[in-house]
PDB file of C-alpha atoms in Angstrom:
ATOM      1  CA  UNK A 138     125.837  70.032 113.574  1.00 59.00           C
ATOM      2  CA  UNK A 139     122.251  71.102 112.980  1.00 72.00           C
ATOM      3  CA  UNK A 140     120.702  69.927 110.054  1.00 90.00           C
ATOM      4  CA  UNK A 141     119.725  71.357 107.168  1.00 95.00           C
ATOM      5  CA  UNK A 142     116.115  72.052 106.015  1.00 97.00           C
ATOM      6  CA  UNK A 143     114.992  69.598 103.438  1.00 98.00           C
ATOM      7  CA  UNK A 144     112.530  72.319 100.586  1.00 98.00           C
ATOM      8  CA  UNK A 145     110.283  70.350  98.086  1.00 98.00           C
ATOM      9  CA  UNK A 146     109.116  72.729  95.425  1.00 98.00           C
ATOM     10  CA  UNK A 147     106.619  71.316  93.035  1.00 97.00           C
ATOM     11  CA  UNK A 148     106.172  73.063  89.263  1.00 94.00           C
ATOM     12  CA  UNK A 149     110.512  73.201  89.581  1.00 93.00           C
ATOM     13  CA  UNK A 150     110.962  73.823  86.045  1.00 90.00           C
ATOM     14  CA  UNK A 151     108.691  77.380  86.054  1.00 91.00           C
ATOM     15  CA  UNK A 152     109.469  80.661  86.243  1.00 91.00           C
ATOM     16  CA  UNK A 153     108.413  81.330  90.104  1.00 95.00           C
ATOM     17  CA  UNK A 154     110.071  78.064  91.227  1.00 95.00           C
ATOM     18  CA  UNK A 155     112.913  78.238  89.501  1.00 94.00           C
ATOM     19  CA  UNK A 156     113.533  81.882  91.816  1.00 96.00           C
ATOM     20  CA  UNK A 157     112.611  79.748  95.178  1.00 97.00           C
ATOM     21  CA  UNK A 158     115.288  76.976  94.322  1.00 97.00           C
ATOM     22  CA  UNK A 159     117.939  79.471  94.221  1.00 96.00           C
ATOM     23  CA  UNK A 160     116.712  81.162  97.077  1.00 98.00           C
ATOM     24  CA  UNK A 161     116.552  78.179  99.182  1.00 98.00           C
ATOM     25  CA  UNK A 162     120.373  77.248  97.828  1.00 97.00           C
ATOM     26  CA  UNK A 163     121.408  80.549  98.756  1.00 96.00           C
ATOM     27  CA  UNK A 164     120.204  80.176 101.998  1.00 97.00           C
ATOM     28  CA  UNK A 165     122.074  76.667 102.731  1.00 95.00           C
ATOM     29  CA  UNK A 166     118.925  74.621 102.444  1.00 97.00           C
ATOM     30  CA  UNK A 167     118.594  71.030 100.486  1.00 97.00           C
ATOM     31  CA  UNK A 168     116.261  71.608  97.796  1.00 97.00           C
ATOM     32  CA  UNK A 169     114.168  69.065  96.133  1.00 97.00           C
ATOM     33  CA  UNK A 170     112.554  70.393  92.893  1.00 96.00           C
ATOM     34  CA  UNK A 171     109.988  68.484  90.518  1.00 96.00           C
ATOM     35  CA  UNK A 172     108.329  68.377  87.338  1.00 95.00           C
ATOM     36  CA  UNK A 173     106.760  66.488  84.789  1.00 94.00           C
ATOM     37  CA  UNK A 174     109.902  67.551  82.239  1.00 88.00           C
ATOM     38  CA  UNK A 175     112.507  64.739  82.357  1.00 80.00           C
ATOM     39  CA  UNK A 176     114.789  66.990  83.749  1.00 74.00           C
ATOM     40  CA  UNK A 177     115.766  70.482  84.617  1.00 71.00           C
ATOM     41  CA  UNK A 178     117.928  72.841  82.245  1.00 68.00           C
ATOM     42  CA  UNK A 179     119.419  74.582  84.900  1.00 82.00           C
ATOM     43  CA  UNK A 180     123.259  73.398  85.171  1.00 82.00           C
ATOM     44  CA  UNK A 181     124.058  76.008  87.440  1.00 87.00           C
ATOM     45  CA  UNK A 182     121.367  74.227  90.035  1.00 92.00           C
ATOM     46  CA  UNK A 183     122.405  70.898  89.170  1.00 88.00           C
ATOM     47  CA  UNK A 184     126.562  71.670  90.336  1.00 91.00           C
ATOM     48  CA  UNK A 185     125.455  72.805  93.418  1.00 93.00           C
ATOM     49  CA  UNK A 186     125.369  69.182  96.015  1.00 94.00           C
ATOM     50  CA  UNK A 187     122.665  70.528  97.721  1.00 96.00           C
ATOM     51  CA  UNK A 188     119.982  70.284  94.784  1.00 95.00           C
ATOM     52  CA  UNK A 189     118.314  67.222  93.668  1.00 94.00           C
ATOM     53  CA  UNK A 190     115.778  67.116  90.704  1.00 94.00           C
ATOM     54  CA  UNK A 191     113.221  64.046  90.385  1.00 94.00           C
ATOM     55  CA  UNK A 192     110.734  64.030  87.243  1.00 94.00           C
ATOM     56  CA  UNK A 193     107.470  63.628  88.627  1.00 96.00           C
ATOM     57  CA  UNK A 194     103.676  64.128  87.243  1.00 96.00           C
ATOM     58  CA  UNK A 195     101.797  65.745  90.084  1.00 97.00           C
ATOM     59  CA  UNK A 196      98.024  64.614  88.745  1.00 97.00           C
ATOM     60  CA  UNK A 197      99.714  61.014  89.099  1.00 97.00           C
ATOM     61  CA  UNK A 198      99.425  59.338  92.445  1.00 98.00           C
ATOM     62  CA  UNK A 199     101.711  56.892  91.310  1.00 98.00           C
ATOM     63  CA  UNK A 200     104.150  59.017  90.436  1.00 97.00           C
ATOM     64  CA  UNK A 201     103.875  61.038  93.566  1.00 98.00           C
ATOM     65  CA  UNK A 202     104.680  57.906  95.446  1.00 98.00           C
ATOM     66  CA  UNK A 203     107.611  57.064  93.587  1.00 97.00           C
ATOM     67  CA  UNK A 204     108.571  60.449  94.707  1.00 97.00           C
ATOM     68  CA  UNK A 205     107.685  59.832  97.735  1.00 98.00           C
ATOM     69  CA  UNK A 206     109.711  56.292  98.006  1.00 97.00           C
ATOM     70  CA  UNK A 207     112.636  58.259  96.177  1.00 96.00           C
ATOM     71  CA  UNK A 208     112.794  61.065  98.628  1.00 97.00           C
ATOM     72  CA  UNK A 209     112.412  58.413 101.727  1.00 96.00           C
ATOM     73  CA  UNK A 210     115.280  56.810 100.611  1.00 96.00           C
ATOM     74  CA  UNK A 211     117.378  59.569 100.411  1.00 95.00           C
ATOM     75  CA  UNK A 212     116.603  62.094 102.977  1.00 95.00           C
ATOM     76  CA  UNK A 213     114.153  60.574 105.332  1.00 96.00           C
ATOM     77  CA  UNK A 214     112.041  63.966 106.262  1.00 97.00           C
ATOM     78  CA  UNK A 215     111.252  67.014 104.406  1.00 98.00           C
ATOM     79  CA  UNK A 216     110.899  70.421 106.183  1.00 98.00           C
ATOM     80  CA  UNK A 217     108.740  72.526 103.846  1.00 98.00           C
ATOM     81  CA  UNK A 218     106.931  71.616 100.921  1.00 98.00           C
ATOM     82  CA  UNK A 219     105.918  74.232  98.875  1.00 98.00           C
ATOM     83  CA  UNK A 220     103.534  73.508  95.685  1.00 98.00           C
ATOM     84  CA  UNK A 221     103.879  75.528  92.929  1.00 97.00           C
ATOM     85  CA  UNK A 222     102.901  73.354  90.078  1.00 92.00           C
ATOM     86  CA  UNK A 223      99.636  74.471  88.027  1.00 93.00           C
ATOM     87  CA  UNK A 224      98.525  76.637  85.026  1.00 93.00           C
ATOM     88  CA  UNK A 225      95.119  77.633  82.874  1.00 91.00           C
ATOM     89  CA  UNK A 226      95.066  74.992  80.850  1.00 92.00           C
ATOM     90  CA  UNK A 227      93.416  75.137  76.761  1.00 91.00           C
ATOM     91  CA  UNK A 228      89.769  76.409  76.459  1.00 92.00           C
ATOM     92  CA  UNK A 229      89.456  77.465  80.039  1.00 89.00           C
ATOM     93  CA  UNK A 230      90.967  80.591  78.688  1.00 87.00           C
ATOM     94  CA  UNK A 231      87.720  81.409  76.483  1.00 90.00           C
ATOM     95  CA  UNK A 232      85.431  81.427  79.243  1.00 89.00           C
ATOM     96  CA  UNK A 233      82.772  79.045  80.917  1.00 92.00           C
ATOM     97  CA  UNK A 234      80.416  79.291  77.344  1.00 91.00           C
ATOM     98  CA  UNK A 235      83.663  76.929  75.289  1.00 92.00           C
ATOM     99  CA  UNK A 236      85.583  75.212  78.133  1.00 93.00           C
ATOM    100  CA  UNK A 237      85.849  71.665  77.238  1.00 95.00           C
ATOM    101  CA  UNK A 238      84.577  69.113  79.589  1.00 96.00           C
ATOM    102  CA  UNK A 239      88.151  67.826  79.132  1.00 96.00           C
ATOM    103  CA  UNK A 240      90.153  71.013  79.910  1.00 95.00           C
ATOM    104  CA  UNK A 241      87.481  71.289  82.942  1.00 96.00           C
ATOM    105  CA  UNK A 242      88.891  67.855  84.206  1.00 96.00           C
ATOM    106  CA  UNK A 243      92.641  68.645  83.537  1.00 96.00           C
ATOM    107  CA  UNK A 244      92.356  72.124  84.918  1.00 96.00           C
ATOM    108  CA  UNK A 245      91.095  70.960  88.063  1.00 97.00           C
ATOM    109  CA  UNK A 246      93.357  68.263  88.666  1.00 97.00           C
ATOM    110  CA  UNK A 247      96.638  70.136  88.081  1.00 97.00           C
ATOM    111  CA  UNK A 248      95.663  73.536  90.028  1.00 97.00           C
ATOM    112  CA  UNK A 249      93.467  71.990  93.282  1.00 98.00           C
ATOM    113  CA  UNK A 250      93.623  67.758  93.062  1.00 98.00           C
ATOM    114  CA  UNK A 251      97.232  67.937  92.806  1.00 98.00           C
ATOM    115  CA  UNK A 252      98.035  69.814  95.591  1.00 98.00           C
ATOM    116  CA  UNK A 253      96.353  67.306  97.837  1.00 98.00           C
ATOM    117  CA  UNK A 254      97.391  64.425  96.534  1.00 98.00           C
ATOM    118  CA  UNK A 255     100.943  65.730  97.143  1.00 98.00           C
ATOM    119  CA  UNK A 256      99.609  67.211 100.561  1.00 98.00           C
ATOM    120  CA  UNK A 257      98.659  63.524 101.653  1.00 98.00           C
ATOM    121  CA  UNK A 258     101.134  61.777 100.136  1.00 98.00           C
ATOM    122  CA  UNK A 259     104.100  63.414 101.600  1.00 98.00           C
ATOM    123  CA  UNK A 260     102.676  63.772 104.885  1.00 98.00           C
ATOM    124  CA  UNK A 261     104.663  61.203 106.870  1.00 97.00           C
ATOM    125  CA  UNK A 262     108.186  62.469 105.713  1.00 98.00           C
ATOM    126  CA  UNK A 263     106.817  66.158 107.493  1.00 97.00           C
ATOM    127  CA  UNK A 264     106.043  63.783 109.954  1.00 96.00           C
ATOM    128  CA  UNK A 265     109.293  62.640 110.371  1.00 95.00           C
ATOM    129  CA  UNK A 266     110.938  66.461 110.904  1.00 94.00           C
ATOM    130  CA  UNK A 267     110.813  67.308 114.560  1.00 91.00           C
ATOM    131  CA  UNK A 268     111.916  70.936 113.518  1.00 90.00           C
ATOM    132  CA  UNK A 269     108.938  73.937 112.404  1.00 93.00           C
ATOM    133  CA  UNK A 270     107.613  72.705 109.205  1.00 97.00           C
ATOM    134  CA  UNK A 271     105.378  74.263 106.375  1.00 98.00           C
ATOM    135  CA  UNK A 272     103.338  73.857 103.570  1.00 98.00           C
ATOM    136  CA  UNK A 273     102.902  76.697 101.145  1.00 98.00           C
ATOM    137  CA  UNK A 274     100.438  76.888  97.961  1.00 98.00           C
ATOM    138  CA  UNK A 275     100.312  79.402  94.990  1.00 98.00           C
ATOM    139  CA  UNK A 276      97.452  80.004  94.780  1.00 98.00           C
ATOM    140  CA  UNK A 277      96.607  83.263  92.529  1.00 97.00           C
ATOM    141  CA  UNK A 278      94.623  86.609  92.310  1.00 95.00           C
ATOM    142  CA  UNK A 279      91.988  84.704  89.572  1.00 94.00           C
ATOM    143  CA  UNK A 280      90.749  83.357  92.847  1.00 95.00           C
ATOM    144  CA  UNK A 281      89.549  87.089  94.412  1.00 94.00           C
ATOM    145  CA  UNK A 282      88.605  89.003  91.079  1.00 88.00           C
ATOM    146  CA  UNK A 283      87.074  88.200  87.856  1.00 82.00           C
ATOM    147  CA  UNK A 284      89.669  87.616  85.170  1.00 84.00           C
ATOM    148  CA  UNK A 285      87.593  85.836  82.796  1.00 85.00           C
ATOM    149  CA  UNK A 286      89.214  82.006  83.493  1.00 92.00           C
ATOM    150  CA  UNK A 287      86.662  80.386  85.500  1.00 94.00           C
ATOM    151  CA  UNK A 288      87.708  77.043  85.950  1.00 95.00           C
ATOM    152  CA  UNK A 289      91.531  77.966  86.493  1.00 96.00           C
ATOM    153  CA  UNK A 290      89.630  80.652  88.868  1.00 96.00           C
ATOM    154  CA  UNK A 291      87.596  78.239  91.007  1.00 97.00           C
ATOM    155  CA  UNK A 292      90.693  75.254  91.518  1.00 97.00           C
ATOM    156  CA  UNK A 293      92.635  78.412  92.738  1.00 97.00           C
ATOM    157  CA  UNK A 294      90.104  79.229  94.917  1.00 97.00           C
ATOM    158  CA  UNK A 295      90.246  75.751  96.517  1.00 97.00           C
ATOM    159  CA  UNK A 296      93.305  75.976  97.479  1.00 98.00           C
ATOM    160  CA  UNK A 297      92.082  78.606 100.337  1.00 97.00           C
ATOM    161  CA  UNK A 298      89.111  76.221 101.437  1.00 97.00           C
ATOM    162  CA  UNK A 299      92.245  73.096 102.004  1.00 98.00           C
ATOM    163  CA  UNK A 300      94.353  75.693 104.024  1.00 98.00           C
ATOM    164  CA  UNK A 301      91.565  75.750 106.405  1.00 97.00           C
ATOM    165  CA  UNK A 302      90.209  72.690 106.297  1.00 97.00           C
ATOM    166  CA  UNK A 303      93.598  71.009 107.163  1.00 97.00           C
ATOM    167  CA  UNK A 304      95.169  73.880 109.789  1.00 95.00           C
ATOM    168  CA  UNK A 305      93.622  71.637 112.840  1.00 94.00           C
ATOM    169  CA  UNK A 306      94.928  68.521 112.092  1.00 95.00           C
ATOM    170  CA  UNK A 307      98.291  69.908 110.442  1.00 97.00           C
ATOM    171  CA  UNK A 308      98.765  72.261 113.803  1.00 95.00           C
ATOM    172  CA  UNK A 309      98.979  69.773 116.398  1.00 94.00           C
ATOM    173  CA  UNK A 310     101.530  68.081 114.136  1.00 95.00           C
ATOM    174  CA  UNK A 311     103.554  71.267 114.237  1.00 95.00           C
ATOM    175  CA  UNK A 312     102.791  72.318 110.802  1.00 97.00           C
ATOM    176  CA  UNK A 313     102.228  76.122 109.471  1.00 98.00           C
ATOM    177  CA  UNK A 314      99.779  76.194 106.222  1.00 98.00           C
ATOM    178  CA  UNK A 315      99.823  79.294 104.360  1.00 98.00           C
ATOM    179  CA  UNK A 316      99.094  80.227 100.735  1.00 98.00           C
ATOM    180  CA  UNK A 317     100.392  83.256  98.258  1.00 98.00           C
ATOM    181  CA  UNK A 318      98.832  84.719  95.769  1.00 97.00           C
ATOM    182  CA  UNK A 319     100.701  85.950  92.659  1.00 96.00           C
ATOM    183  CA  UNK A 320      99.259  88.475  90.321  1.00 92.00           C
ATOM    184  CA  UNK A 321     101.087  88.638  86.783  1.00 88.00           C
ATOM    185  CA  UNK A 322     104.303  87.623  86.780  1.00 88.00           C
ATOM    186  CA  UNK A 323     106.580  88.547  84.145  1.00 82.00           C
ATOM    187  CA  UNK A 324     109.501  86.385  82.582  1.00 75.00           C
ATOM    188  CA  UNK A 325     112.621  87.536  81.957  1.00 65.00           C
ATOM    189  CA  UNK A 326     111.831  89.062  78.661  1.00 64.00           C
ATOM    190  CA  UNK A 327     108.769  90.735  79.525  1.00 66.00           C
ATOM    191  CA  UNK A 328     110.593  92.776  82.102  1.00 60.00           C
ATOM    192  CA  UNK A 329     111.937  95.538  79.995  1.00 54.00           C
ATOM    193  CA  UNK A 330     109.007  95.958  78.004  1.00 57.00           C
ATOM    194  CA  UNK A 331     107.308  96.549  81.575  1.00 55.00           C
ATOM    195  CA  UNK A 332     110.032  99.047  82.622  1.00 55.00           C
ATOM    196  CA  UNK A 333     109.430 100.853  79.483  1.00 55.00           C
ATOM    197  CA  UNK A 334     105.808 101.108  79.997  1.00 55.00           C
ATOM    198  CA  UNK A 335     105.794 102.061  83.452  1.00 56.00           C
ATOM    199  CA  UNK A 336     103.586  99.190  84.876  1.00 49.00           C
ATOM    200  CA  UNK A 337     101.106  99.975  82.190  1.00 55.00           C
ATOM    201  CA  UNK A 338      99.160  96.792  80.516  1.00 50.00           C
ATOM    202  CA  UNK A 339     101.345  94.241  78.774  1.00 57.00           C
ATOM    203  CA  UNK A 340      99.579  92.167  76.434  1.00 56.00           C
ATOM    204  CA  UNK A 341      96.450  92.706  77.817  1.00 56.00           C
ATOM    205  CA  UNK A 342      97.050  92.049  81.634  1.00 60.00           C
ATOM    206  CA  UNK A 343      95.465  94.170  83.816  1.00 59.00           C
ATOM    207  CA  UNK A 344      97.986  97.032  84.737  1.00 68.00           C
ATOM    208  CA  UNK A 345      98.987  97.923  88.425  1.00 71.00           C
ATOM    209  CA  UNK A 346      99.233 100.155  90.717  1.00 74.00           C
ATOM    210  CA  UNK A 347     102.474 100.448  90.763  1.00 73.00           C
ATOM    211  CA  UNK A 348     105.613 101.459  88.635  1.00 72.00           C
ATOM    212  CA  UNK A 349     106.014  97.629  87.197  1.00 77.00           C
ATOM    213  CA  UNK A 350     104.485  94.258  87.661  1.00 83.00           C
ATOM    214  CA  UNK A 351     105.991  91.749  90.286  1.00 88.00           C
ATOM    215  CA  UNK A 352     108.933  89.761  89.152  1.00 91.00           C
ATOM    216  CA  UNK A 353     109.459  85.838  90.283  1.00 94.00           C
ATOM    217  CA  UNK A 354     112.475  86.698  92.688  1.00 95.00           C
ATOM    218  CA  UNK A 355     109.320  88.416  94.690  1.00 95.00           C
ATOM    219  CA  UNK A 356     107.563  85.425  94.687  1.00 97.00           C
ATOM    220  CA  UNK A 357     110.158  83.396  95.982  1.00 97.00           C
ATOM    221  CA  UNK A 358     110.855  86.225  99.392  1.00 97.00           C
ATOM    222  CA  UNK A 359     107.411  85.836  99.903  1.00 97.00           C
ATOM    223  CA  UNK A 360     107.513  82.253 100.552  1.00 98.00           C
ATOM    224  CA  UNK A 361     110.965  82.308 102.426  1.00 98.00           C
ATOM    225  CA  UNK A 362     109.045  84.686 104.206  1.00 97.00           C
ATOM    226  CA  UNK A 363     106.448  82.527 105.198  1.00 97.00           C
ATOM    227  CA  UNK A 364     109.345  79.299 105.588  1.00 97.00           C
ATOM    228  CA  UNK A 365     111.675  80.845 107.640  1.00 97.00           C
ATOM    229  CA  UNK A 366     111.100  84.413 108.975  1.00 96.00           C
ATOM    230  CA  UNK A 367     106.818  84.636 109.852  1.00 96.00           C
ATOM    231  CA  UNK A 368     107.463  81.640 112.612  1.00 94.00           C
ATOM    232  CA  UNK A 369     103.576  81.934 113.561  1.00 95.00           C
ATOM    233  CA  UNK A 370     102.186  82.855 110.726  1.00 97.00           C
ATOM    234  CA  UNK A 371      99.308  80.386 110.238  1.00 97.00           C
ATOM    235  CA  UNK A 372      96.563  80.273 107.466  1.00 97.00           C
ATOM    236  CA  UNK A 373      97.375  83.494 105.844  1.00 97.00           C
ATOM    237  CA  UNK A 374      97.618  84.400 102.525  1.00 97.00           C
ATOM    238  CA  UNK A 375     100.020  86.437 100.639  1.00 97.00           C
ATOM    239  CA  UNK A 376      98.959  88.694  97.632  1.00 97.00           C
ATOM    240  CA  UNK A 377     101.724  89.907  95.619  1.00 95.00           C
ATOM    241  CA  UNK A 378     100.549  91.842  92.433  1.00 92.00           C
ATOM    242  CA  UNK A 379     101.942  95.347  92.423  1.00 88.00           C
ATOM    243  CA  UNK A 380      98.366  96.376  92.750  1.00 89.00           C
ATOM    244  CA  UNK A 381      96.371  94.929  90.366  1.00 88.00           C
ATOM    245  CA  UNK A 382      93.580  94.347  92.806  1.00 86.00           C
ATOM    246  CA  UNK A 383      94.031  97.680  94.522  1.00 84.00           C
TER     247      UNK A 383
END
């Protein structure tokens, strides 16, 4: 019997990774989600035997490693990792004239430091999957346009310059690196209100193109997309944002 893929999906407890996990379940995979929240709310993910939730601060290496020794134990390999986690953080939200110094430090390490830690630190269990693997980062549309959060912006923007810069080393290992790009994604709530006003500007996010904004179950296609359908896809990104850039 063939086994299953092993998914690691960072940020587990958000909106956009909350869609993947079930995706992923759907499709018969094991999913590993984390978070820095103790644990996840979601009972109807925790029933299912195929789901496994460890707490874990991704802007700790330590904790990463526990995660690391945690998922070794258990599994032994990973087949695609896909990092979600990050967020404009405090001041960074006012512009480059009142960012704190601090919130420049915090921003940075949750939406670009993060993602490499976790990159190099769960390496050897992609290593250790003789199957196609993948990475996959969210990266978002604040990295191509100007949307007034410029340290948020820039981190994002990293996340293109590590695709490349690890697509050599990462190919002859038999690993696909690929990013996505959300624009605004709207919760659960905020969907109505966008139906109502026919993809016009909700709380002053730059309206699309189209009828609505994109929704998180789009998000997680895009990355099953780029998991298990694209097979030689390779350093591409993704942008899904109804189009706001368009």
């Amino acid at each position: 019997m063939e086994e299953k893929d092993i998914i690691v999906i960072t940020g587990g407890a958000g909106n956009i990774a909350q869609a993947a996990i079930q995706k992923y379940l759907l499709n018969n995979c094991i999913v590993i989600a984390t978070d820095i929240k103790e644990k996840n709310s979601n009972e109807e993910f925790e029933k299912n035997p195929n789901y496994t939730y460890f707490q874990c601060d991704v802007t700790d290496v330590e904790s990463i490693k526990r995660l690391a020794e945690d998922i070794q134990k258990k599994y032994n390999r990973i087949t695609h990792f896909i990092s979600v986690a990050g967020d404009a953080i405090g001041t960074d939200i006012q512009g480059i004239e009142n960012v704190t110094i601090e919130d420049i430090d915090k921003t940075v390490k949750l939406n670009l430091l993060s993602h490499i830690y976790m990159t190099t630190i769960l390496l050897p269990l992609l290593k250790n999957e003789k199957k196609d693997k993948t990475i996959t980062y969210v990266s978002s549309i604040n990295a191509k346009r100007a949307y007034d959060v410029p340290v948020y912006s820039a981190s994002k923007a990293g996340l293109y310059g590590l695709t490349r810069g690890i697509l050599q080393d990462l190919g002859r290992l038999n690993i696909r690196v690929n990013t996505i790009s959300p624009g605004t994604i709207l919760k659960p709530h905020e969907v109505l209100e966008s139906e109502r006003t026919n993809g016009e500007s909700i709380k002053g996010r730059p309206k699309t193109k189209y009828k609505d904004f994109a929704i998180n179950t789009d998000i997680a296609d895009a990355m099953f997309c780029t998991t298990h359908i694209m097979k030689k896809m390779v350093g591409q990104d993704i942008v899904i944002d109804a189009g706001q850039m368009a």
